[in-house]
PDB file of C-alpha atoms in Angstrom:
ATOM      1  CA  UNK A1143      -6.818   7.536   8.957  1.00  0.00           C
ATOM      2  CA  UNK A1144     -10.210   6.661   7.770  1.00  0.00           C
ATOM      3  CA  UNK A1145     -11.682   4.491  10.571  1.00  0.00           C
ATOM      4  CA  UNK A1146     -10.170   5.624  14.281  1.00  0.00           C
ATOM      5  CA  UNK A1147      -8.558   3.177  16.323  1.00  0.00           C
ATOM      6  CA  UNK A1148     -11.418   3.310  18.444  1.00  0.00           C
ATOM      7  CA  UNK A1149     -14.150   2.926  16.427  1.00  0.00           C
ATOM      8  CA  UNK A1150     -12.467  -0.490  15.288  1.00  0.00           C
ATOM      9  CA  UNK A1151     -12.001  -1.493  18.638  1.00  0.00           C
ATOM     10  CA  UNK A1152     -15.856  -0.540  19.604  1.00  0.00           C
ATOM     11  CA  UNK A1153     -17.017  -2.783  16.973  1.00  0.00           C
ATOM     12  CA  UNK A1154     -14.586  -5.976  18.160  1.00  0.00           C
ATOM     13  CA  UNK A1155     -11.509  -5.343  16.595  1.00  0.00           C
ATOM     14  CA  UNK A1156      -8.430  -6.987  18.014  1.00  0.00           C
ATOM     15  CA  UNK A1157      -5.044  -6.206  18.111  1.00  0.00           C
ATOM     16  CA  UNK A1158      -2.445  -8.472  16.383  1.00  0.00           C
ATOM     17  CA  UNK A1159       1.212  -8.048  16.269  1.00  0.00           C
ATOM     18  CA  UNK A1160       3.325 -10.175  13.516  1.00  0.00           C
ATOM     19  CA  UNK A1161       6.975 -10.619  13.360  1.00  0.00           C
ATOM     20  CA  UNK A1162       8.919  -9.344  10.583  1.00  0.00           C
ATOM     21  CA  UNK A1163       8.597 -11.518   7.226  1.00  0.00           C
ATOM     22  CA  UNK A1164       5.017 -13.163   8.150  1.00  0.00           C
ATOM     23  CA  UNK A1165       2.758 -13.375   5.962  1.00  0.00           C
ATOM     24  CA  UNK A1166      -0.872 -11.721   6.944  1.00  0.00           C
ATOM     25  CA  UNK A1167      -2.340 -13.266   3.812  1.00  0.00           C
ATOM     26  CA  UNK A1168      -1.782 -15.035   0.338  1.00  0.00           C
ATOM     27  CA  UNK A1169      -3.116 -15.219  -2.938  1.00  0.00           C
ATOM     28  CA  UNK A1170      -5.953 -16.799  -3.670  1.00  0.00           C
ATOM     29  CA  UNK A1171      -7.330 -16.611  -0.129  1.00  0.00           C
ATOM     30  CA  UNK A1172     -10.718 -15.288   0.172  1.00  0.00           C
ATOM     31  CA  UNK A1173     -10.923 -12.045   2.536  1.00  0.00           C
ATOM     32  CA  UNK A1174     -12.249 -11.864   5.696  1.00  0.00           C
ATOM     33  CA  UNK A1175     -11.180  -8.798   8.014  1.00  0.00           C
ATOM     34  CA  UNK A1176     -10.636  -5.232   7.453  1.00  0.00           C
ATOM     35  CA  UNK A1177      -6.822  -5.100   8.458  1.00  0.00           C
ATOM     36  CA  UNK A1178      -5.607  -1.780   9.675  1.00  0.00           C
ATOM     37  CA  UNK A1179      -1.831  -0.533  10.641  1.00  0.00           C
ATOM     38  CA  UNK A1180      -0.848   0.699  13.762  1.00  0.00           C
ATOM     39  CA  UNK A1181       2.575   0.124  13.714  1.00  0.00           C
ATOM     40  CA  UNK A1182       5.138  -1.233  11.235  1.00  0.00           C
ATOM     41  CA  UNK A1183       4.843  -1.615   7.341  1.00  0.00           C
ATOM     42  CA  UNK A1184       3.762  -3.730   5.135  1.00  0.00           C
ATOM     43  CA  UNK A1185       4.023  -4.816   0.753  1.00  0.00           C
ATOM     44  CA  UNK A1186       1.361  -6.199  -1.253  1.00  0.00           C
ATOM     45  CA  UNK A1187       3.559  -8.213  -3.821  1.00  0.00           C
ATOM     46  CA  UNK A1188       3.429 -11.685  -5.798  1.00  0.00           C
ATOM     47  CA  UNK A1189       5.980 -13.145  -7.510  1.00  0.00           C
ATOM     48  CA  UNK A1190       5.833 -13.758 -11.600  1.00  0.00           C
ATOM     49  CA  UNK A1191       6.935 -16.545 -13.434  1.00  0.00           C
ATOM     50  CA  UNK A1192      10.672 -16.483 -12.868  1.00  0.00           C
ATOM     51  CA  UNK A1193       9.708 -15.853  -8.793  1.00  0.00           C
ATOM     52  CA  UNK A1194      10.789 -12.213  -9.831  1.00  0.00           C
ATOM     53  CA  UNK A1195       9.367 -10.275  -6.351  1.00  0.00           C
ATOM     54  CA  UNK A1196       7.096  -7.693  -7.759  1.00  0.00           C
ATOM     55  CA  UNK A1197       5.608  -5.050  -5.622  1.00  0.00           C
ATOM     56  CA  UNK A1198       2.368  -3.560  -5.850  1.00  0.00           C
ATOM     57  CA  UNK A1199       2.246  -1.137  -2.189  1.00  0.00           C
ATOM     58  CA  UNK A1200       4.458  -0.724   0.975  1.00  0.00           C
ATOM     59  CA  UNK A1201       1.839   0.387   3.514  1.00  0.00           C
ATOM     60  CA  UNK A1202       2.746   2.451   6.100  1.00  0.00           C
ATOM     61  CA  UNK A1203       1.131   3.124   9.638  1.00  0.00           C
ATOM     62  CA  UNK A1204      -2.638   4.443   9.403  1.00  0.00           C
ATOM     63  CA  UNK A1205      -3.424   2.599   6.262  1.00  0.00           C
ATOM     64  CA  UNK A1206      -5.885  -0.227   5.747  1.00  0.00           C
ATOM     65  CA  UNK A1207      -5.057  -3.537   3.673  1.00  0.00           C
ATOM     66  CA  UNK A1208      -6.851  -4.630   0.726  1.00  0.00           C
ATOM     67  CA  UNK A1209      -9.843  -3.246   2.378  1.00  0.00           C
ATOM     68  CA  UNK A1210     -11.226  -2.848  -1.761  1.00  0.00           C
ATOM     69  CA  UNK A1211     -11.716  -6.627  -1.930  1.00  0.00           C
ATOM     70  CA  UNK A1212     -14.164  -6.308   1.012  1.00  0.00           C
ATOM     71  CA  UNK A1213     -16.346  -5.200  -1.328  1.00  0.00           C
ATOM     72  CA  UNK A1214     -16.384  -8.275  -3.645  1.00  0.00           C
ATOM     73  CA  UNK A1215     -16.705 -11.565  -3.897  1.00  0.00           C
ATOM     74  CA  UNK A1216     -13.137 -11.837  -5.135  1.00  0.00           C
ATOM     75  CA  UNK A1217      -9.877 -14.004  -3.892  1.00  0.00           C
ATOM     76  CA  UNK A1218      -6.875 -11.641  -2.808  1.00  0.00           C
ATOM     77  CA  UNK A1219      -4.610 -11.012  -5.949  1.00  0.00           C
ATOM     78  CA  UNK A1220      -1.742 -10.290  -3.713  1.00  0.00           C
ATOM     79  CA  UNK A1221       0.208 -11.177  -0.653  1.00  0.00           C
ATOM     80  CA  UNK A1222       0.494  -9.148   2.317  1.00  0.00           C
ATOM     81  CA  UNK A1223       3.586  -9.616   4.112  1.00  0.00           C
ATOM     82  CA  UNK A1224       5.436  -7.492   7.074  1.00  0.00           C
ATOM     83  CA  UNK A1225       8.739  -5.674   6.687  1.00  0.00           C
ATOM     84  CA  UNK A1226       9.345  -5.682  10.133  1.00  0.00           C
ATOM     85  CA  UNK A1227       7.389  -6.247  13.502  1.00  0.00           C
ATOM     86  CA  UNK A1228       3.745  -4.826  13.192  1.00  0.00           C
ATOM     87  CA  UNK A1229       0.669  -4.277  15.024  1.00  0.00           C
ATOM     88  CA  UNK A1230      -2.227  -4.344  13.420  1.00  0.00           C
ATOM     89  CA  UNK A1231      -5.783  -4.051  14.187  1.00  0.00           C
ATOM     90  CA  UNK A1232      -8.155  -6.653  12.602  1.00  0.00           C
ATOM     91  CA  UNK A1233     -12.417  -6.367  12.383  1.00  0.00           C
ATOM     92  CA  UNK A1234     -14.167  -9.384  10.578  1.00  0.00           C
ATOM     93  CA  UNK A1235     -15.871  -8.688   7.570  1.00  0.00           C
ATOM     94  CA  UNK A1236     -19.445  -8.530   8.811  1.00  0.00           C
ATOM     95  CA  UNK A1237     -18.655  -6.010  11.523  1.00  0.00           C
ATOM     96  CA  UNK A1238     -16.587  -3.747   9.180  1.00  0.00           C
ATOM     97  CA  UNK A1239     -20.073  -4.003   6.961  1.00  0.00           C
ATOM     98  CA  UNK A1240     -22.112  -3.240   9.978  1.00  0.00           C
ATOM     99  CA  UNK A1241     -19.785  -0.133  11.157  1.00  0.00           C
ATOM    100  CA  UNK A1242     -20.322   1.356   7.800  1.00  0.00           C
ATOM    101  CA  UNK A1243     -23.743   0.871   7.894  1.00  0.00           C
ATOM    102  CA  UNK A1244     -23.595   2.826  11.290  1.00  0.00           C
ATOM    103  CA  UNK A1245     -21.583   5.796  10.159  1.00  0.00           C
ATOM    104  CA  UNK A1246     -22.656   6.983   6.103  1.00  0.00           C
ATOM    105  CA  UNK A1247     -19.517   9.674   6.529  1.00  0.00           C
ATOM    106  CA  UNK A1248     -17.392   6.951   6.986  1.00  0.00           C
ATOM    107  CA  UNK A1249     -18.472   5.299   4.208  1.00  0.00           C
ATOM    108  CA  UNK A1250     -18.237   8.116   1.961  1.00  0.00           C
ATOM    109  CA  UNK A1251     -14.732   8.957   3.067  1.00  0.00           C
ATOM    110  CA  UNK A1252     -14.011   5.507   2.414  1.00  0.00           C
ATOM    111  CA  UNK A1253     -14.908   5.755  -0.791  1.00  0.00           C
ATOM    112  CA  UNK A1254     -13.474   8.449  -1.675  1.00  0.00           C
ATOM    113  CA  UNK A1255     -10.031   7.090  -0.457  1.00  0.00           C
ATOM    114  CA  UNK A1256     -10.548   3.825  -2.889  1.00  0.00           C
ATOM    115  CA  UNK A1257     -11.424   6.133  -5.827  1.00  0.00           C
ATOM    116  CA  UNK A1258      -8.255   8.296  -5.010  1.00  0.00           C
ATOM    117  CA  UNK A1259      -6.094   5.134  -4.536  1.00  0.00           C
ATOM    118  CA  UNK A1260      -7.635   3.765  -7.685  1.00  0.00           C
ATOM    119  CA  UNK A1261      -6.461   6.763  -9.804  1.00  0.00           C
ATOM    120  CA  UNK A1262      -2.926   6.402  -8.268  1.00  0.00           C
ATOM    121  CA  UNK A1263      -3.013   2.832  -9.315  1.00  0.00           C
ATOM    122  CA  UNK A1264      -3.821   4.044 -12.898  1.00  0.00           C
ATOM    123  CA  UNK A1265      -0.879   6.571 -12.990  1.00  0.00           C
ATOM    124  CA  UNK A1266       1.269   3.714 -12.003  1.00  0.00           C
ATOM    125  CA  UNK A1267       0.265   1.585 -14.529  1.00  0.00           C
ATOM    126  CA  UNK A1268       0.636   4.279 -17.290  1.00  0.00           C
ATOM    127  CA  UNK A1269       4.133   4.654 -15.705  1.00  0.00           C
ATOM    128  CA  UNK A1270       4.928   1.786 -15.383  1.00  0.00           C
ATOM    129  CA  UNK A1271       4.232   0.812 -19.210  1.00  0.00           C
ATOM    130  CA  UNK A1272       6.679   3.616 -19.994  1.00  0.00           C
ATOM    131  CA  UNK A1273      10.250   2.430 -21.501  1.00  0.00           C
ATOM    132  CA  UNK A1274      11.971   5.283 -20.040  1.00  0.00           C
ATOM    133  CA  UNK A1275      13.184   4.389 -16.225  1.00  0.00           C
ATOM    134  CA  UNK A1276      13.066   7.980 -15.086  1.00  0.00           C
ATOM    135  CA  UNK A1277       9.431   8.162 -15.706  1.00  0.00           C
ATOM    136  CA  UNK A1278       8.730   4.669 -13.838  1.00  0.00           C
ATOM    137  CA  UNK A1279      10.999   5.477 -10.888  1.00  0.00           C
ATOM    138  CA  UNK A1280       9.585   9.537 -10.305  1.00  0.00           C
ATOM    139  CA  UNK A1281       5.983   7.597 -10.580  1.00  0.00           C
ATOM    140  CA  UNK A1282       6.787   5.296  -7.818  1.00  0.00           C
ATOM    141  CA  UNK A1283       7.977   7.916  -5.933  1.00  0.00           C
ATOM    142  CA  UNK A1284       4.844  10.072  -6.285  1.00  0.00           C
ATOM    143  CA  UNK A1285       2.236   7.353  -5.421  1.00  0.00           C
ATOM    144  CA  UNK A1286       4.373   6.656  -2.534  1.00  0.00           C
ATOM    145  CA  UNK A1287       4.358  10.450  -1.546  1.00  0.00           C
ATOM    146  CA  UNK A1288       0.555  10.510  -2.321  1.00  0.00           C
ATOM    147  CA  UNK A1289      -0.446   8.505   0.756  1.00  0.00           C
ATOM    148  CA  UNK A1290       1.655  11.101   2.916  1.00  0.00           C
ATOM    149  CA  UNK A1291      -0.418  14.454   3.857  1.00  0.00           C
ATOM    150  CA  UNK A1292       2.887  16.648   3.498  1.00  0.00           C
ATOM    151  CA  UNK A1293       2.510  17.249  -0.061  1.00  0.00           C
ATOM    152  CA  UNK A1294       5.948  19.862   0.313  1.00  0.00           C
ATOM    153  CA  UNK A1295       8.839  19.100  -2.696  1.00  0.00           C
ATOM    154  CA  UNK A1296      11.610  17.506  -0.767  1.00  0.00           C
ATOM    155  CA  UNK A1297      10.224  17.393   2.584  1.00  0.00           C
ATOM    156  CA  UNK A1298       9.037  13.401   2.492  1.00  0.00           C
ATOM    157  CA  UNK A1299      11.650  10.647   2.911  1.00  0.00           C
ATOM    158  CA  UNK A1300      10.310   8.030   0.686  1.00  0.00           C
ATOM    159  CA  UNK A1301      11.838   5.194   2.852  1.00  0.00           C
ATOM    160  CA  UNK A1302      12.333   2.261   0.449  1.00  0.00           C
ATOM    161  CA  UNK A1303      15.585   0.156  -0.795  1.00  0.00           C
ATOM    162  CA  UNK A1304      16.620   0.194  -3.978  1.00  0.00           C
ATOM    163  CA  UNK A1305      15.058  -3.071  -4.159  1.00  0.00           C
ATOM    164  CA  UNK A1306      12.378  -2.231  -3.708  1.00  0.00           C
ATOM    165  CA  UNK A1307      11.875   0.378  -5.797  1.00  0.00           C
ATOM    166  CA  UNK A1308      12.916  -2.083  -8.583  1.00  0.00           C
ATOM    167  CA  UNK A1309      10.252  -3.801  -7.590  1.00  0.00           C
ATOM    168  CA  UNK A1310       7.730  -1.516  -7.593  1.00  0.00           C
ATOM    169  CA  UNK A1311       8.832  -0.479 -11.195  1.00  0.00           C
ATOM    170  CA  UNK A1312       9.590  -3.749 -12.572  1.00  0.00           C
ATOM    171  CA  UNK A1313      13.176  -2.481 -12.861  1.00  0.00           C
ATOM    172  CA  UNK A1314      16.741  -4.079 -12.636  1.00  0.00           C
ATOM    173  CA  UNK A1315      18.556  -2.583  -9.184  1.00  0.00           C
ATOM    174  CA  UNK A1316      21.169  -1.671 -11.407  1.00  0.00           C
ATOM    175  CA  UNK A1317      19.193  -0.026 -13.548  1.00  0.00           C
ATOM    176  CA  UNK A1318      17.301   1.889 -10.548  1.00  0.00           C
ATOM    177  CA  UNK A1319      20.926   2.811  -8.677  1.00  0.00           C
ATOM    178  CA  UNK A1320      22.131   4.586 -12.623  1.00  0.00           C
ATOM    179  CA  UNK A1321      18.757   6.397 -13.056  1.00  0.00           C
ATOM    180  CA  UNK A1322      18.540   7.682  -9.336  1.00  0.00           C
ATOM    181  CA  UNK A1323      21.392   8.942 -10.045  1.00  0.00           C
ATOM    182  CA  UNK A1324      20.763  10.935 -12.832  1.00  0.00           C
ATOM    183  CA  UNK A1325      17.354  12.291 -11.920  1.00  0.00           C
ATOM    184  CA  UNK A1326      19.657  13.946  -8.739  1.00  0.00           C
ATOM    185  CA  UNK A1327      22.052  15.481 -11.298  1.00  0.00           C
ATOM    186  CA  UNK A1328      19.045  16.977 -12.878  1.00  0.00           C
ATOM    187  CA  UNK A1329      17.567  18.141  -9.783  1.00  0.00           C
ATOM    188  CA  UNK A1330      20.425  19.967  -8.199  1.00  0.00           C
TER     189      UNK A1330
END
């Protein structure tokens, strides 16, 4: 949790709670408030030119949404859109600027977080560009893992359908469901 509950609240954040299935934000809209999870999860995704759902995140509790394109003067290349019920606390733009003007640690450890993220993201991609499904699906699974502290082999439930781990890998269920599979044969 980079930015405490708190502090967000201190500098005018307010609390929001969305139903399952709504949709925070779409593509194409420009960004205006630092969103940050309190309770619930929530995919980045878009849809390609078949409507084939693809996944880019699930974000969990204590994470922040899309907070990167803060930083630009960029449109959102993604959706954001709940799984189920979720709060979430949301600061406008200029007062997430002004909070990180306040607190330079903040900042740094914000920035750190976006370069760590970003090198996730490129892991994924490498992954991801792989023809072998084993290698896509134990990706996913690790950049999941990486935005839990518990770092422990088999001590994280990665808790996604097999959906959407197709998604995520740009794989066929089917496909995902045979290869699961197989990577637990080789495990135990």
């Amino acid at each position: 949790m980079l930015i405490s509950e708190e502090l967000l609240k201190e500098y005018g954040a307010e609390t929001e709670v969305f139903d399952s299935s709504y949709v925070i934000f779409s593509e194409g809209d420009k960004p205006k408030n630092y969103y940050k999870i309190v309770e619930g999860r929530i995919k980045l995704n878009n849809y390609n030119e078949e409507g084939k759902e693809l996944i880019f995140a699930i974000l969990e509790k204590g994470l922040s949404v899309c907070e990167l394109l803060l930083f630009i003067d960029k449109t959102y290349p993604v959706n954001a859109i709940t799984f189920e019920k979720c709060t979430v606390l949301k600061l406008p733009k200029a007062q997430f600027e002004k909070l990180l003007d306040d607190h330079p640690k903040i900042s740094r450890d914000m920035n750190k977080f976006l370069s760590e993220r970003l090198y996730y993201k490129y892991i994924m991609l490498d992954n991801n560009s792989s023809l072998r499904p084993s290698v896509r699906i134990k990706g996913a699974l690790d950049y999941y893992k990486s935005y839990n502290e518990n770092a422990k082999k088999f001590e994280y439930e990665i808790p996604l359908t097999r959906q959407q781990l197709a998604s995520l890998t740009a794989l066929r269920v089917e496909t995902v469901i045979r290869t699961v599979k197989e990577l637990e044969k080789e495990i135990f």
